[in-house]
Tab-separated table of C-alpha atoms and ligand atoms in Angstrom:
chain	number	residue	atom	x	y	z
A	134	MET	CA	13.742	2.608	24.599
A	135	ALA	CA	13.893	3.237	20.850
A	136	LEU	CA	10.958	5.166	19.393
A	137	ARG	CA	8.346	2.908	17.816
A	138	LEU	CA	8.256	3.028	14.021
A	139	THR	CA	4.680	4.321	14.128
A	140	ASP	CA	5.710	7.135	16.480
A	141	THR	CA	8.460	8.228	14.082
A	142	VAL	CA	5.867	8.266	11.273
A	143	ARG	CA	3.408	10.363	13.259
A	144	ASP	CA	6.146	12.818	14.281
A	145	HIS	CA	7.472	13.068	10.713
A	146	CYS	CA	4.056	13.646	9.156
A	147	ALA	CA	3.087	16.245	11.757
A	148	ALA	CA	6.319	18.167	11.050
A	149	VAL	CA	5.953	17.933	7.245
A	150	THR	CA	2.316	19.034	7.391
A	151	ALA	CA	3.085	21.962	9.718
A	152	ALA	CA	5.745	23.208	7.289
A	153	ALA	CA	3.834	22.318	4.095
A	154	THR	CA	3.547	24.967	1.366
A	155	ALA	CA	1.659	23.122	-1.382
A	156	VAL	CA	-0.917	21.108	0.576
A	157	ARG	CA	-3.269	22.010	3.396
A	158	ILE	CA	-6.072	20.360	5.362
A	159	ASP	CA	-9.468	22.033	5.059
A	160	GLU	CA	-10.885	22.047	8.583
A	161	ALA	CA	-14.532	22.413	7.552
A	162	ALA	CA	-14.337	19.466	5.160
A	163	LEU	CA	-12.567	17.366	7.768
A	164	GLU	CA	-15.236	18.172	10.346
A	165	ARG	CA	-17.955	17.272	7.831
A	166	ILE	CA	-16.408	13.843	7.282
A	167	ALA	CA	-15.794	13.379	11.014
A	168	ALA	CA	-19.454	14.124	11.768
A	169	GLY	CA	-20.785	11.886	8.993
A	170	ALA	CA	-22.746	8.733	9.752
A	171	TRP	CA	-20.398	6.455	7.834
A	172	ASP	CA	-20.368	2.695	8.128
A	173	VAL	CA	-16.573	2.392	8.307
A	174	VAL	CA	-15.788	-1.294	8.217
A	175	ASP	CA	-12.761	-3.265	7.074
A	176	PRO	CA	-14.028	-5.586	4.332
A	177	GLY	CA	-11.089	-7.901	4.972
A	178	LEU	CA	-9.122	-9.561	2.209
A	179	ASP	CA	-10.653	-10.698	-1.077
A	180	ALA	CA	-10.087	-14.464	-1.366
A	181	ARG	CA	-9.821	-14.236	-5.156
A	182	ARG	CA	-7.049	-11.623	-5.053
A	183	HIS	CA	-5.036	-13.185	-2.248
A	184	LEU	CA	-4.067	-16.737	-1.271
A	185	LEU	CA	-6.115	-17.273	1.889
A	186	ASP	CA	-6.469	-21.043	2.012
A	187	GLY	CA	-3.742	-23.633	2.469
A	188	GLU	CA	-0.880	-24.085	4.904
A	189	PRO	CA	-0.173	-21.089	7.165
A	190	GLU	CA	3.407	-20.940	5.886
A	191	ASP	CA	2.151	-20.682	2.312
A	192	ILE	CA	-0.477	-18.036	3.167
A	193	ALA	CA	2.116	-15.999	5.089
A	194	MET	CA	4.765	-16.261	2.368
A	195	ALA	CA	2.227	-15.393	-0.346
A	196	MET	CA	1.311	-12.251	1.582
A	197	LEU	CA	4.958	-11.249	2.102
A	198	ILE	CA	5.466	-11.704	-1.639
A	199	ALA	CA	2.369	-9.658	-2.543
A	200	ASP	CA	3.355	-6.815	-0.233
A	201	ALA	CA	6.988	-6.887	-1.342
A	202	ILE	CA	5.729	-5.754	-4.768
A	203	ASN	CA	2.690	-3.754	-3.590
A	204	PHE	CA	4.126	-0.633	-5.267
A	205	GLY	CA	4.413	0.943	-8.697
A	206	SER	CA	1.453	3.332	-8.723
A	207	GLY	CA	3.608	5.824	-10.651
A	208	TRP	CA	3.795	3.337	-13.511
A	209	PHE	CA	0.269	1.853	-13.269
A	210	PRO	CA	-1.099	3.813	-16.258
A	211	THR	CA	1.506	1.927	-18.354
A	212	LEU	CA	0.544	-1.545	-17.082
A	213	ARG	CA	-1.767	-3.977	-18.801
A	214	LYS	CA	-4.765	-4.225	-16.443
A	215	ARG	CA	-6.847	-7.364	-15.841
A	216	VAL	CA	-10.625	-7.371	-16.205
A	217	ASP	CA	-12.681	-8.835	-13.379
A	218	PRO	CA	-14.571	-11.740	-15.028
A	219	ALA	CA	-17.417	-11.355	-12.548
A	220	THR	CA	-18.094	-7.675	-13.280
A	221	GLY	CA	-16.360	-6.929	-16.575
A	222	ARG	CA	-14.717	-3.953	-14.845
A	223	THR	CA	-11.050	-3.184	-15.503
A	224	LEU	CA	-9.086	-3.787	-12.322
A	225	SER	CA	-6.687	-1.315	-10.744
A	226	GLY	CA	-2.934	-1.779	-11.064
A	227	SER	CA	-2.341	-3.159	-7.582
A	228	ILE	CA	-5.305	-5.523	-7.825
A	229	THR	CA	-4.091	-6.703	-11.260
A	230	ILE	CA	-0.710	-7.624	-9.778
A	231	ALA	CA	-2.045	-9.156	-6.542
A	232	TRP	CA	-4.613	-11.287	-8.355
A	233	ALA	CA	-2.114	-12.598	-10.909
A	234	LEU	CA	0.221	-13.578	-8.052
A	235	ALA	CA	-2.574	-15.360	-6.180
A	236	ASP	CA	-3.565	-17.276	-9.335
A	237	HIS	CA	0.039	-18.355	-9.814
A	238	HIS	CA	0.366	-19.492	-6.184
A	239	ARG	CA	-2.876	-21.481	-6.400
A	240	ALA	CA	-1.763	-23.196	-9.603
A	241	HIS	CA	1.933	-23.741	-8.953
A	242	GLY	CA	2.503	-23.338	-5.219
A	243	VAL	CA	4.151	-20.473	-3.354
A	244	TRP	CA	7.811	-19.623	-4.028
A	245	THR	CA	10.313	-20.587	-1.336
A	246	ALA	CA	12.978	-18.178	-0.120
A	247	THR	CA	15.507	-19.933	-2.373
A	248	GLU	CA	13.242	-19.625	-5.413
A	249	LEU	CA	12.613	-15.956	-4.599
A	250	GLN	CA	16.354	-15.269	-4.690
A	251	ALA	CA	16.441	-16.498	-8.292
A	252	THR	CA	13.535	-14.293	-9.491
A	253	ARG	CA	14.037	-13.005	-13.034
A	254	ALA	CA	12.240	-9.965	-14.444
A	255	ASP	CA	11.246	-11.640	-17.724
A	256	ALA	CA	9.682	-14.680	-16.059
A	257	LEU	CA	7.880	-12.420	-13.565
A	258	ALA	CA	6.579	-10.214	-16.379
A	259	ALA	CA	5.142	-13.242	-18.169
A	260	LEU	CA	3.380	-14.356	-14.970
A	261	LEU	CA	1.985	-10.879	-14.349
A	262	GLY	CA	0.914	-10.427	-17.982
A	263	GLN	CA	3.266	-7.499	-18.559
A	264	ARG	CA	5.961	-6.595	-21.096
A	265	PRO	CA	9.291	-8.207	-20.144
A	266	ASP	CA	11.183	-4.940	-20.658
A	267	HIS	CA	8.904	-2.896	-18.351
A	268	GLU	CA	11.131	-1.252	-15.725
A	269	LEU	CA	8.651	-2.082	-12.983
A	270	MET	CA	9.269	-5.789	-13.657
A	271	SER	CA	12.979	-5.457	-12.916
A	272	LEU	CA	12.147	-3.529	-9.729
A	273	TYR	CA	9.663	-6.249	-8.717
A	274	ALA	CA	12.282	-8.933	-9.411
A	275	GLN	CA	14.808	-7.042	-7.293
A	276	ALA	CA	12.238	-6.717	-4.478
A	277	LEU	CA	11.518	-10.455	-4.535
A	278	ARG	CA	15.189	-11.450	-4.576
A	279	SER	CA	15.677	-9.184	-1.583
A	280	LEU	CA	12.680	-10.777	0.159
A	281	GLY	CA	14.170	-14.243	-0.409
A	282	ALA	CA	17.401	-13.207	1.284
A	283	PHE	CA	15.476	-11.504	4.107
A	284	VAL	CA	13.281	-14.536	4.878
A	285	GLY	CA	16.135	-17.025	4.468
A	286	GLY	CA	15.807	-20.353	6.233
A	287	ARG	CA	13.392	-19.143	8.912
A	288	GLY	CA	10.364	-19.149	6.589
A	289	ALA	CA	7.542	-16.644	6.589
A	290	LEU	CA	6.186	-17.863	9.920
A	291	GLY	CA	9.696	-17.389	11.310
A	292	VAL	CA	9.657	-13.744	10.228
A	293	ILE	CA	6.345	-13.356	12.061
A	294	ALA	CA	7.604	-15.200	15.163
A	295	ASP	CA	10.645	-12.885	15.298
A	296	ALA	CA	8.221	-9.947	15.707
A	297	ARG	CA	7.147	-11.441	19.052
A	298	GLY	CA	3.511	-10.291	18.714
A	299	SER	CA	4.276	-6.700	17.721
A	300	ALA	CA	3.149	-5.225	14.386
A	301	ASP	CA	5.518	-2.331	15.009
A	302	ARG	CA	8.458	-4.690	15.445
A	303	LEU	CA	7.469	-6.621	12.293
A	304	ALA	CA	7.273	-3.373	10.298
A	305	ARG	CA	10.618	-2.253	11.718
A	306	SER	CA	12.237	-5.581	10.740
A	307	LEU	CA	11.039	-5.145	7.135
A	308	ALA	CA	12.096	-1.489	6.964
A	309	ASP	CA	15.530	-2.232	8.418
A	310	GLY	CA	15.960	-5.493	6.499
A	311	MET	CA	15.133	-4.484	2.917
A	312	ALA	CA	16.053	-1.218	1.192
A	313	LEU	CA	12.838	-1.192	-0.841
A	314	PHE	CA	10.829	-1.065	2.401
A	315	ALA	CA	12.844	1.894	3.784
A	316	ASP	CA	10.054	4.408	3.138
A	317	THR	CA	11.344	6.771	5.824
A	318	GLY	CA	8.625	8.799	7.502
A	319	PHE	CA	5.744	6.681	6.198
A	320	TYR	CA	6.774	3.004	6.005
A	321	LYS	CA	3.630	2.306	4.006
A	322	ARG	CA	4.464	-1.220	2.790
A	323	ALA	CA	6.123	-2.225	6.075
A	324	GLN	CA	2.947	-1.328	7.938
A	325	ILE	CA	0.418	-2.710	5.442
A	326	THR	CA	2.307	-6.011	5.494
A	327	ALA	CA	1.669	-6.361	9.240
A	328	ASN	CA	-1.999	-5.540	8.694
A	329	ASP	CA	-2.314	-7.991	5.810
A	330	LEU	CA	-0.689	-10.847	7.733
A	331	ALA	CA	-3.168	-10.262	10.559
A	332	LEU	CA	-6.112	-10.048	8.111
A	333	ALA	CA	-4.943	-13.274	6.486
A	334	GLY	CA	-5.149	-14.963	9.872
A	335	VAL	CA	-1.503	-15.982	10.055
A	336	ALA	CA	-0.323	-13.422	12.600
A	337	THR	CA	-1.602	-11.961	15.863
A	338	PHE	CA	-0.275	-8.573	16.941
A	339	THR	CA	-1.153	-6.869	20.222
A	340	ASP	CA	-0.415	-3.391	18.811
A	341	LEU	CA	-2.100	-3.750	15.396
A	342	ASP	CA	-4.418	-0.784	15.992
A	343	ASP	CA	-1.414	1.489	16.588
A	344	LEU	CA	-0.519	1.326	12.890
A	345	THR	CA	-0.979	4.543	10.931
A	346	ILE	CA	-2.702	4.689	7.555
A	347	PHE	CA	-0.722	3.237	4.656
A	348	ALA	CA	0.317	6.410	2.864
A	349	ASP	CA	-0.046	5.638	-0.827
A	350	ASN	CA	-1.444	7.819	-3.618
A	351	LEU	CA	-5.099	6.765	-3.494
A	352	VAL	CA	-6.072	7.547	0.109
A	353	PRO	CA	-4.881	11.174	-0.263
A	354	HIS	CA	-6.763	11.364	-3.560
A	355	VAL	CA	-10.028	10.277	-1.933
A	356	LEU	CA	-9.481	12.932	0.740
A	357	ARG	CA	-8.807	15.528	-1.980
A	358	CYS	CA	-12.024	14.534	-3.761
A	359	GLU	CA	-13.845	15.058	-0.441
A	360	GLY	CA	-12.264	18.516	-0.083
A	361	VAL	CA	-10.268	17.525	2.999
A	362	LEU	CA	-6.913	17.981	1.244
A	363	VAL	CA	-6.428	21.161	-0.792
A	364	TYR	CA	-3.479	21.444	-3.201
A	365	ASP	CA	-2.052	24.763	-4.343
A	366	PRO	CA	-3.071	25.621	-7.924
A	367	ALA	CA	0.305	24.769	-9.493
A	368	LEU	CA	0.418	21.350	-7.844
A	369	ALA	CA	-3.236	20.688	-8.671
A	370	ALA	CA	-2.630	21.560	-12.329
A	371	HIS	CA	0.470	19.342	-12.445
A	372	ILE	CA	-1.433	16.342	-11.058
A	373	ASP	CA	-4.587	16.979	-13.097
A	374	ALA	CA	-2.416	16.986	-16.246
A	375	GLY	CA	-1.267	13.460	-15.362
A	376	ARG	CA	2.356	14.474	-14.876
A	377	THR	CA	4.445	12.515	-12.372
A	378	LEU	CA	5.969	14.039	-9.241
A	379	PRO	CA	9.552	13.445	-8.107
A	380	LEU	CA	10.092	11.670	-4.788
A	381	GLY	CA	10.158	14.162	-1.912
A	382	GLY	CA	8.678	17.661	-1.803
A	383	ALA	CA	5.019	17.875	-2.820
A	384	GLU	CA	4.344	14.119	-2.851
A	385	ARG	CA	5.622	13.923	0.726
A	386	GLU	CA	3.379	16.812	1.716
A	387	ILE	CA	0.412	15.024	0.143
A	388	ARG	CA	1.091	11.745	1.941
A	389	ALA	CA	1.874	13.448	5.257
A	390	ALA	CA	-1.282	15.574	5.183
A	391	ALA	CA	-3.394	12.513	4.428
A	392	LEU	CA	-1.888	10.735	7.415
A	393	VAL	CA	-2.419	13.715	9.721
A	394	ALA	CA	-6.024	14.109	8.548
A	395	CYS	CA	-6.689	10.415	9.176
A	396	GLU	CA	-5.117	10.640	12.617
A	397	ARG	CA	-7.956	13.042	13.413
A	398	LEU	CA	-10.691	11.267	11.441
A	399	ALA	CA	-10.074	7.754	12.769
A	400	PRO	CA	-10.910	8.458	16.445
A	401	ALA	CA	-13.860	10.654	15.410
A	402	LEU	CA	-15.232	7.720	13.410
A	403	GLY	CA	-14.400	5.214	16.153
A	404	VAL	CA	-12.001	3.051	14.124
A	405	PRO	CA	-8.214	2.567	14.085
A	406	PRO	CA	-6.331	4.267	11.214
A	407	ARG	CA	-5.714	0.907	9.511
A	408	VAL	CA	-9.479	0.333	9.159
A	409	LEU	CA	-10.129	3.896	7.989
A	410	ASP	CA	-7.361	3.448	5.416
A	411	THR	CA	-8.898	0.357	3.842
A	412	TRP	CA	-12.347	1.956	3.867
A	413	LEU	CA	-11.037	5.083	2.113
A	414	TRP	CA	-8.923	3.049	-0.299
A	415	ASN	CA	-11.877	0.916	-1.323
A	416	ARG	CA	-13.962	4.039	-1.846
A	417	GLY	CA	-11.159	5.124	-4.180
A	418	GLN	CA	-12.039	2.301	-6.528
A	419	ASP	CA	-15.232	4.202	-7.405
A	420	PRO	CA	-15.094	5.095	-11.138
A	421	ALA	CA	-16.018	8.719	-10.424
A	422	ILE	CA	-13.029	9.055	-8.103
A	423	LYS	CA	-10.733	7.079	-10.401
A	424	ALA	CA	-11.743	9.333	-13.288
A	425	ARG	CA	-9.983	12.247	-11.612
A	426	PRO	CA	-6.166	12.023	-11.849
A	427	ARG	CA	-4.368	11.298	-8.602
A	428	HIS	CA	-0.724	12.078	-7.929
A	429	ARG	CA	1.816	9.706	-9.472
A	430	CYS	CA	5.377	9.211	-8.175
A	431	ARG	CA	7.651	6.565	-9.692
A	432	CYS	CA	9.208	5.016	-6.594
A	433	VAL	CA	9.425	1.658	-4.828
A	434	PHE	CA	7.418	2.738	-1.786
A	435	TYR	CA	3.802	2.889	-3.041
B	259	56B	N1	-3.414	2.766	1.587
B	259	56B	C1	-3.575	1.653	0.869
B	259	56B	N2	-2.860	1.517	-0.258
B	259	56B	C2	-3.087	0.403	-0.989
B	259	56B	C3	-3.986	-0.571	-0.636
B	259	56B	C4	-3.946	-1.514	-1.694
B	259	56B	C5	-4.803	-2.688	-1.945
B	259	56B	N3	-4.063	-3.805	-1.483
B	259	56B	C6	-4.557	-4.194	-0.266
B	259	56B	C7	-5.913	-4.812	-0.487
B	259	56B	C8	-5.972	-5.913	0.231
B	259	56B	C9	-4.736	-6.031	1.052
B	259	56B	O1	-4.936	-5.355	2.261
B	259	56B	C10	-3.710	-5.282	0.260
B	259	56B	O2	-2.665	-4.720	0.987
B	259	56B	C11	-3.045	-1.107	-2.631
B	259	56B	N4	-2.536	0.038	-2.168
B	259	56B	C12	-1.683	0.964	-2.884
B	259	56B	O3	-2.582	1.833	-3.576
B	259	56B	C13	-1.862	2.420	-4.664
B	259	56B	C14	-2.786	2.552	-5.824
B	259	56B	O4	-3.186	1.283	-6.215
B	259	56B	P1	-4.251	1.173	-7.425
B	259	56B	O5	-5.559	1.794	-6.981
B	259	56B	O6	-4.328	-0.304	-7.675
B	259	56B	O7	-3.654	1.993	-8.609
B	259	56B	C15	-0.635	1.555	-4.885
B	259	56B	O8	0.470	2.282	-4.406
B	259	56B	C16	-0.858	0.370	-3.974
B	259	56B	O9	0.375	-0.067	-3.434
B	259	56B	C17	-4.690	-0.418	0.586
B	259	56B	O10	-5.491	-1.255	1.022
B	259	56B	N5	-4.459	0.725	1.301
């Protein structure tokens, strides 16, 4: 039987972390977190930032669309950010994009697979409130055209049905079906898509809790702020100066170490990695944590 996608991720991250030269896990800090009396809960999806009411096909397609462009953190400092009208706080890059998409879906309906295949960067930029010439907009348009071809005539619920109740199989279908999901060794967006479809109530997976964390740039940053991840001085200086990292090398060590640390923290805290991920990610929205630079890598994976 072929290895499960999540098993390949765990094996890859264990190997990268064992051989890492620029990032290490601080055992004492990890034990401190593991022993803490934290209330680790998954807050679920925010109904303002995601389309959660309507026909299941629309909710499922809206989530596939959101997660097909749930990347770009390396460019986020160059994006125009929305302000939350309820709090007056500037929203993060990914929340800015997700919320703008949800508003569009509520007002104009959810794109069909055929419409997705005709996505243009300039029209998408206008919808997302961004400059039409921003390179992330052309990458987003490419991702959505690819999603349209991937979904085809089966619809979003058909994509889910083809996973036959397995989150791992759904993630594998995305990773094998679209180049921009082929985040080998981490499969962050392929995995978070399965989690999001389940959270949105349009999919049921028997192996959902086997997902790993969704290795982005914020979860490792929260762990670094807690002292769990320690970067060598040159890497720390590079990141603290706001300079981007190339794909591969140090950024892979950072993501892999975060995953390995969470593989140990999750059972200690009595939650699956997917719940720990969301809890850590939401803590990362804290202004004090956001004030410290996190690593930035301009890629299509996170
Ligand atoms: N590990 C993990 N990474 C996540 C999310 C979310 C939030 N969306 C989720 C929320 C509800 C649904 O569950 C969505 O899936 C975004 N990201 C990633 O963070 C990165 C930074 O973004 P920011 O802080 O905006 O700059 C970016 O690469 C973004 O792709 C998450 O929950 N976990």
